[in-house]
Amino acid sequence: MADLEQRILVTGGAGFIGSAVCRHLVRSGASRLINLDKLTYSGNLHSLHEIADHPNYRFVEGDIGDEEAVLDLLRGERIGRIMHLAAESHVDRSIDGPAIFLETNIVGTFRLLSATLRYFRELDSYSQQAFRFHHVSTDEVFGDLPLESGVFTEETPYSPSSPYSASKAGSDHLVKAWHHTYGLPVVLSNCSNNYGPYHFPEKLIPLVILNAVEGRPLPVYGRGANIRDWLYVEDHARALERVLMDGRVGDTYLIGGRSERTNLQVVEAICAVLDERRPKPDGGSYKDQIEFVADRPGHDRRYAVDPSKIERELGWRAEESFETGLAKTVDWYLAREDWWRPLREQRYSGERLGRSGAAISSG
Ligand code: NAD
Ligand code: DAU
């Protein structure tokens, strides 16, 4: 059984969090790690260079929605545990074009579950006991908290606001249904906002770092009063390993860094690190580049996660504070222009997304 537990399939392992998970699992001794990723705009094999040639690691380009190909892969690699991260992940893009979010996050997860259940049923009972399907989800499924009070817990009812969070909520419900109806041994985790190295520069923190060093405006939606609860991505990767390996079947674990900040505080903190690390030639502050812009439609005011359950039951704790994690992140982007420059030039150059007042087609 020990061997099977260490034969792991990660979906979406070329993305921001998935690549951190792959690097972490290979370093911590997984006997076999398969990374299944379709390489959409946010998938990037350059994020995996340090493990690419490791004998225990294999990258497979493919779609979670291709049920037969997934089934072949599960059989061929004798997979014992699946960690499912593949998704469309950006709220602003989901406002402009929801269709691919439903296709990937809901239908894709359904097809992956179908392949997994067929494979699970072929296993002997010993292997079935060891098998797990870990679904990686978001705190956004719980919706909007008031600015002043309240936290998400494992008991918080679902109330998603955006096409992205609605599609993730749909996938969470499917995973739970496959457990209750078909007996698939699943675990779920819902995490708050991640940040750190290899983050695609459409999300707030990397976008602001790169716009700042390029002398461009730093766009803050509304008045910057919305609050997010930040977690360093490598802390998340360690948490996910704990849930995959020791999470209780059927249970959900909330993951967060106990680091609530308003968006304006986040942007100002980035500027303060940059002022120190790369002072502007004119002696001014990067804060002068901040611009308040039109708000995101349906913008949730506040997310805040209570991670007590995973801390108590699985012994996990965030190691980085927001200040130490942010300094590491800024330093990483300053050092790794080789990683981000091609993305800015070829995939996404920083223009505003997600303000769409246009009619949204279902196609
Ligand atoms: P990301 O956009 O950086 O990566 C997503 C990856 O999935 C990419 O490599 C992409 O190529 C791949 N992918 C997309 N469609 C696919 C398909 N059909 N088949 C195979 N691969 C496919 O996203 P991320 O920020 O790393 O998020 C990973 C997961 O974690 C998502 O499920 C997201 O909902 C969840 N999550 C993210 C955060 C966050 O702050 N980023 C927080 C909580 C939960
Ligand atoms: O809470 C977890 C979620 O965090 C994940 O499920 C998502 O995959 C991930 O993208 C993230 O969603 P957010 O919408 O919170 O992340 P984003 O970086 O897009 O925005 C963070 C906050 O900053 C949000 O309140 C909107 C605001 N913002 C964002 C951008 C891109 C700005 O003010 N300006 C910007 O340019």
XYZ file of C-alpha atoms and ligand atoms in Angstrom:
443
model
C 0.000 0.000 0.000
C 2.883 2.360 0.818
C 4.090 2.200 -2.767
C 0.666 2.980 -4.227
C 0.259 6.041 -1.965
C 3.436 7.464 -3.452
C 2.301 7.006 -7.074
C 0.652 10.369 -7.539
C -1.131 12.083 -10.433
C -1.249 15.881 -10.222
C -3.543 17.654 -12.694
C -2.674 21.254 -13.617
C 0.921 20.791 -12.472
C 2.261 23.327 -14.972
C 0.260 26.123 -13.325
C 1.203 28.373 -10.420
C 0.166 26.186 -7.478
C 0.484 22.869 -9.328
C 4.126 23.537 -10.199
C 4.870 24.382 -6.541
C 3.199 21.092 -5.572
C 5.210 19.109 -8.144
C 8.501 20.658 -7.040
C 7.603 19.979 -3.404
C 6.467 16.370 -3.908
C 9.511 15.406 -5.978
C 11.809 16.990 -3.372
C 10.015 15.177 -0.563
C 10.419 11.773 -2.233
C 7.286 10.755 -4.156
C 8.223 7.471 -5.807
C 6.317 8.418 -8.982
C 4.809 11.791 -9.888
C 2.819 12.287 -13.063
C 1.851 15.814 -14.078
C -1.129 15.950 -16.458
C -1.585 19.424 -17.924
C -3.139 20.807 -21.090
C -0.721 23.780 -21.207
C -3.333 26.503 -21.578
C -2.214 30.148 -21.475
C -1.335 29.803 -17.755
C 0.493 26.462 -18.007
C 4.255 26.815 -18.244
C 6.897 24.095 -18.357
C 9.593 26.640 -17.458
C 8.161 26.568 -13.931
C 9.223 22.916 -13.670
C 12.796 23.101 -14.965
C 14.321 22.014 -11.637
C 12.505 18.655 -11.647
C 12.035 18.094 -15.393
C 14.771 15.454 -15.624
C 14.138 13.767 -12.292
C 13.711 9.999 -12.839
C 10.552 9.873 -10.681
C 8.802 12.675 -12.565
C 6.907 12.566 -15.862
C 5.033 15.321 -17.681
C 2.050 14.327 -19.826
C 0.394 16.934 -22.029
C -3.324 16.214 -21.994
C -6.833 17.264 -21.056
C -8.643 16.227 -17.873
C -11.748 16.120 -20.095
C -10.359 13.255 -22.195
C -11.818 10.403 -20.149
C -10.266 7.528 -22.104
C -6.771 9.066 -22.137
C -6.988 9.740 -18.395
C -8.123 6.163 -17.749
C -5.188 4.793 -19.780
C -2.806 6.993 -17.811
C -4.202 5.886 -14.441
C -3.899 2.230 -15.448
C -0.504 2.549 -17.111
C 1.050 4.396 -14.175
C -0.809 2.415 -11.456
C -1.807 5.683 -9.772
C -2.692 5.563 -6.066
C -3.539 9.193 -5.346
C -4.825 12.048 -7.488
C -4.492 15.730 -6.666
C -6.752 17.733 -8.965
C -5.699 21.341 -9.539
C -6.330 21.790 -13.279
C -8.753 24.656 -13.779
C -9.416 28.047 -15.249
C -8.433 30.214 -12.309
C -8.832 33.931 -13.024
C -11.978 35.740 -11.848
C -11.583 38.618 -14.338
C -11.328 36.238 -17.303
C -14.448 34.433 -16.062
C -16.354 37.720 -16.283
C -15.250 38.249 -19.898
C -15.745 34.630 -21.007
C -17.442 32.187 -18.640
C -17.851 29.294 -21.111
C -14.367 27.812 -20.742
C -14.751 27.983 -16.939
C -17.834 25.770 -17.077
C -16.159 23.512 -19.648
C -12.948 22.973 -17.681
C -13.950 23.356 -14.056
C -17.322 21.587 -14.164
C -17.421 19.303 -17.229
C -13.668 18.624 -17.075
C -13.911 17.639 -13.416
C -16.905 15.410 -14.233
C -14.927 13.585 -16.949
C -11.941 13.216 -14.642
C -14.196 11.798 -11.927
C -15.714 9.361 -14.432
C -12.281 8.052 -15.465
C -11.211 7.877 -11.831
C -14.269 5.911 -10.739
C -13.828 3.379 -13.567
C -10.187 2.916 -12.550
C -11.034 2.743 -8.826
C -13.512 -0.055 -9.461
C -10.818 -2.128 -11.176
C -8.514 -1.984 -8.128
C -8.343 -4.794 -5.547
C -9.776 -3.937 -2.143
C -6.330 -3.406 -0.625
C -5.498 -0.780 -3.254
C -8.976 0.770 -2.967
C -8.336 1.415 0.712
C -5.206 3.397 -0.135
C -6.747 5.326 -3.027
C -7.631 9.034 -2.713
C -9.002 11.760 -5.005
C -8.049 15.179 -3.642
C -9.965 18.110 -5.116
C -8.236 21.472 -4.755
C -10.669 24.345 -4.461
C -11.013 27.929 -3.342
C -12.450 29.943 -0.465
C -14.361 31.962 -3.096
C -17.082 29.274 -3.164
C -18.294 30.694 0.176
C -18.924 34.133 -1.296
C -18.710 37.523 0.311
C -17.944 38.383 3.965
C -18.688 41.775 5.505
C -15.584 43.967 5.837
C -15.794 44.071 9.627
C -16.390 40.510 10.846
C -16.788 36.784 10.211
C -14.568 34.009 8.829
C -15.097 31.030 6.547
C -15.075 27.622 8.237
C -15.721 24.116 6.923
C -19.396 24.654 7.869
C -19.937 27.883 5.912
C -22.694 27.461 3.293
C -21.795 27.853 -0.378
C -22.659 31.227 -1.943
C -20.397 31.876 -4.956
C -20.507 35.279 -6.666
C -18.493 35.098 -9.909
C -18.652 32.721 -12.873
C -15.261 31.399 -11.672
C -16.383 30.718 -8.109
C -19.716 29.285 -9.279
C -17.837 26.857 -11.524
C -15.533 25.850 -8.678
C -18.544 25.383 -6.380
C -20.085 23.143 -9.055
C -16.934 21.036 -9.166
C -16.840 20.758 -5.355
C -20.423 19.479 -5.366
C -19.633 16.900 -8.058
C -16.674 15.570 -6.077
C -18.802 15.272 -2.923
C -21.559 13.552 -4.917
C -19.084 10.990 -6.312
C -18.167 10.185 -2.721
C -21.703 9.932 -1.378
C -23.205 8.138 -4.371
C -20.403 5.939 -5.690
C -18.126 5.624 -2.652
C -15.112 7.280 -4.307
C -12.674 8.122 -1.475
C -12.294 11.890 -1.814
C -10.835 14.736 0.240
C -11.304 18.434 -0.487
C -9.458 21.601 0.392
C -10.504 25.229 -0.059
C -7.735 27.787 0.098
C -7.444 31.563 0.251
C -5.400 33.781 -2.119
C -1.956 32.411 -2.930
C 1.091 34.430 -3.954
C 4.743 33.660 -4.625
C 7.137 32.663 -7.430
C 5.869 31.512 -10.863
C 2.518 33.321 -10.471
C 1.037 34.214 -13.869
C 1.154 38.026 -14.113
C -2.577 38.560 -14.530
C -3.173 38.291 -10.761
C -2.830 41.293 -8.443
C 0.587 40.719 -6.850
C 2.697 39.756 -9.895
C 0.860 42.294 -12.089
C 1.671 45.114 -9.685
C 5.323 44.079 -9.296
C 5.878 43.979 -13.064
C 3.900 47.149 -13.834
C 5.869 48.938 -11.117
C 9.291 48.038 -12.469
C 8.179 48.888 -16.006
C 6.976 52.334 -14.879
C 3.333 51.581 -15.694
C 0.222 52.414 -13.602
C -0.642 50.093 -10.699
C -4.394 49.450 -11.135
C -6.358 49.245 -7.873
C -10.015 48.313 -8.343
C -12.516 50.649 -6.648
C -10.908 52.255 -3.593
C -8.688 49.266 -2.771
C -10.737 48.478 0.353
C -11.556 44.862 -0.552
C -9.803 42.336 1.677
C -8.095 39.078 0.741
C -6.390 36.558 3.055
C -2.923 35.794 1.652
C -0.936 32.554 1.771
C 2.569 31.911 0.405
C 2.312 29.264 -2.312
C 4.935 26.941 -0.823
C 2.993 26.876 2.449
C -0.047 25.865 0.399
C 1.926 23.104 -1.339
C 2.896 21.622 2.042
C -0.705 21.843 3.229
C -1.930 20.057 0.107
C 0.508 17.217 0.685
C -0.822 16.834 4.245
C -4.430 16.715 2.981
C -3.596 14.259 0.176
C -1.727 11.911 2.478
C -3.613 12.153 5.779
C -6.912 13.951 5.161
C -9.989 12.101 6.413
C -12.035 10.580 3.577
C -15.091 12.709 2.773
C -13.760 15.706 4.706
C -13.008 19.274 3.678
C -10.048 21.290 4.998
C -9.852 25.086 4.805
C -6.356 26.463 4.206
C -5.270 30.047 4.817
C -2.420 32.154 6.110
C -4.224 34.323 8.704
C -2.971 37.327 6.714
C -5.857 39.598 5.824
C -4.904 42.758 3.965
C -6.838 45.347 1.978
C -5.794 45.463 -1.668
C -4.394 48.941 -1.137
C -2.249 47.662 1.757
C -0.953 44.888 -0.515
C -0.058 47.283 -3.325
C 1.584 49.729 -0.918
C 3.561 46.895 0.692
C 4.884 45.852 -2.738
C 5.860 49.460 -3.437
C 7.680 49.715 -0.096
C 9.755 46.568 -0.819
C 10.574 47.842 -4.312
C 11.517 51.307 -3.003
C 14.126 49.548 -0.883
C 15.302 46.893 -3.353
C 15.265 48.906 -6.574
C 15.031 52.636 -5.752
C 13.627 54.770 -8.557
C 16.270 56.909 -10.278
C 14.244 60.086 -9.579
C 14.090 59.327 -5.837
C 10.264 59.020 -5.889
C 8.188 56.128 -4.550
C 6.528 53.398 -6.627
C 3.353 54.413 -4.738
C 3.134 57.396 -7.079
C 2.176 54.925 -9.846
C -1.000 53.748 -8.027
C -4.188 54.427 -10.010
C -7.711 53.790 -8.760
C -9.707 52.250 -11.620
C -13.279 51.049 -12.208
C -14.269 48.255 -9.857
C -14.620 44.571 -10.777
C -18.302 43.702 -11.409
C -19.674 41.672 -8.485
C -16.459 42.231 -6.519
C -16.538 40.251 -3.246
C -15.635 42.550 -0.371
C -13.741 40.232 1.895
C -12.426 36.677 2.233
C -11.037 35.325 5.510
C -10.282 31.707 6.309
C -10.163 29.959 9.657
C -7.492 27.252 9.160
C -7.869 25.779 12.691
C -8.998 22.356 11.471
C -5.951 21.607 9.296
C -3.680 23.072 11.980
C -5.253 20.911 14.680
C -5.859 17.657 12.791
C -2.999 17.552 10.284
C -0.358 19.561 12.152
C 0.118 22.078 9.323
C 1.002 25.715 9.876
C 1.932 28.541 7.521
C 5.639 29.276 7.882
C 5.828 32.577 5.994
C 4.303 35.784 7.305
C 2.879 38.090 4.641
C 5.921 40.353 5.041
C 8.560 37.607 4.619
C 6.648 35.928 1.785
C 6.109 39.187 -0.070
C 9.784 40.168 0.172
C 10.785 36.750 -1.215
C 8.253 37.135 -4.002
C 9.420 40.597 -5.050
C 13.046 39.400 -5.009
C 12.100 36.413 -7.152
C 10.441 38.565 -9.826
C 13.391 40.973 -9.820
C 15.736 38.025 -10.396
C 13.648 36.038 -12.879
C 12.928 38.308 -15.808
C 13.866 35.287 -17.966
C 10.668 33.621 -16.669
C 8.199 36.516 -16.913
C 9.397 38.565 -19.880
C 8.198 36.025 -22.514
C 4.795 35.830 -20.796
C 4.379 39.619 -20.840
C 5.433 39.751 -24.482
C 3.636 36.709 -25.849
C 0.710 35.732 -23.594
C -0.597 38.675 -21.608
C 0.810 42.179 -21.518
C -1.122 43.560 -18.555
C -4.199 45.152 -20.127
C -7.379 45.467 -18.025
C -9.526 42.312 -17.929
C -12.959 41.609 -16.505
C -14.826 44.864 -16.893
C -17.074 43.425 -19.541
C -20.386 45.184 -19.949
C -20.718 43.410 -23.278
C -23.281 40.666 -23.861
C -21.788 37.331 -22.863
C -22.436 34.575 -25.357
C -22.711 30.977 -24.239
C -20.488 29.847 -27.092
P -3.252 28.396 -12.907
O -4.194 29.070 -13.844
O -1.918 28.996 -12.655
O -2.989 26.895 -13.407
C -3.997 26.077 -13.936
C -3.332 24.933 -14.690
O -4.358 24.045 -15.163
C -2.533 25.392 -15.926
O -1.258 24.798 -15.944
C -3.384 24.909 -17.095
O -2.622 24.604 -18.253
C -4.052 23.683 -16.500
N -5.297 23.307 -17.187
C -6.346 24.106 -17.494
N -7.292 23.396 -18.138
C -6.871 22.115 -18.191
C -7.413 20.912 -18.700
N -8.618 20.894 -19.295
N -6.712 19.770 -18.586
C -5.483 19.781 -18.005
N -4.904 20.889 -17.506
C -5.588 22.047 -17.600
O -4.067 28.199 -11.565
P -3.557 28.166 -10.039
O -3.612 29.526 -9.496
O -2.306 27.389 -9.956
O -4.761 27.330 -9.379
C -4.701 25.911 -9.319
C -5.938 25.400 -8.613
O -5.999 25.929 -7.298
C -7.244 25.788 -9.294
O -8.120 24.701 -9.198
C -7.734 26.974 -8.473
O -9.140 27.054 -8.525
C -7.242 26.586 -7.106
N -6.981 27.712 -6.187
C -6.185 28.760 -6.578
C -5.894 29.782 -5.669
C -4.994 30.938 -6.037
O -4.898 31.895 -5.257
N -4.313 30.914 -7.163
C -6.437 29.728 -4.380
C -7.271 28.655 -4.026
C -7.515 27.643 -4.937
O -9.427 33.446 -2.896
C -8.811 32.498 -3.722
C -8.777 32.987 -5.151
O -7.787 34.015 -5.212
C -8.466 31.890 -6.159
O -9.497 30.935 -6.136
C -8.308 32.463 -7.569
O -7.920 31.430 -8.466
C -7.241 33.530 -7.526
O -7.112 34.139 -8.802
C -7.576 34.594 -6.479
O -8.758 35.340 -6.888
P -8.842 36.927 -6.711
O -9.864 37.457 -7.624
O -8.952 37.293 -5.262
O -7.351 37.314 -7.201
P -6.804 38.558 -8.057
O -5.320 38.526 -7.926
O -7.379 38.583 -9.430
O -7.360 39.815 -7.273
C -7.035 40.036 -5.913
C -7.743 41.296 -5.457
O -7.143 42.423 -6.109
C -9.203 41.341 -5.836
O -9.944 41.968 -4.785
C -9.252 42.192 -7.095
C -8.084 43.143 -6.900
N -7.351 43.575 -8.110
C -6.958 42.612 -8.995
C -6.256 42.948 -10.123
C -5.822 41.902 -11.141
C -7.039 44.901 -8.292
O -7.374 45.774 -7.463
N -6.323 45.239 -9.401
C -5.936 44.335 -10.355
O -5.314 44.724 -11.373
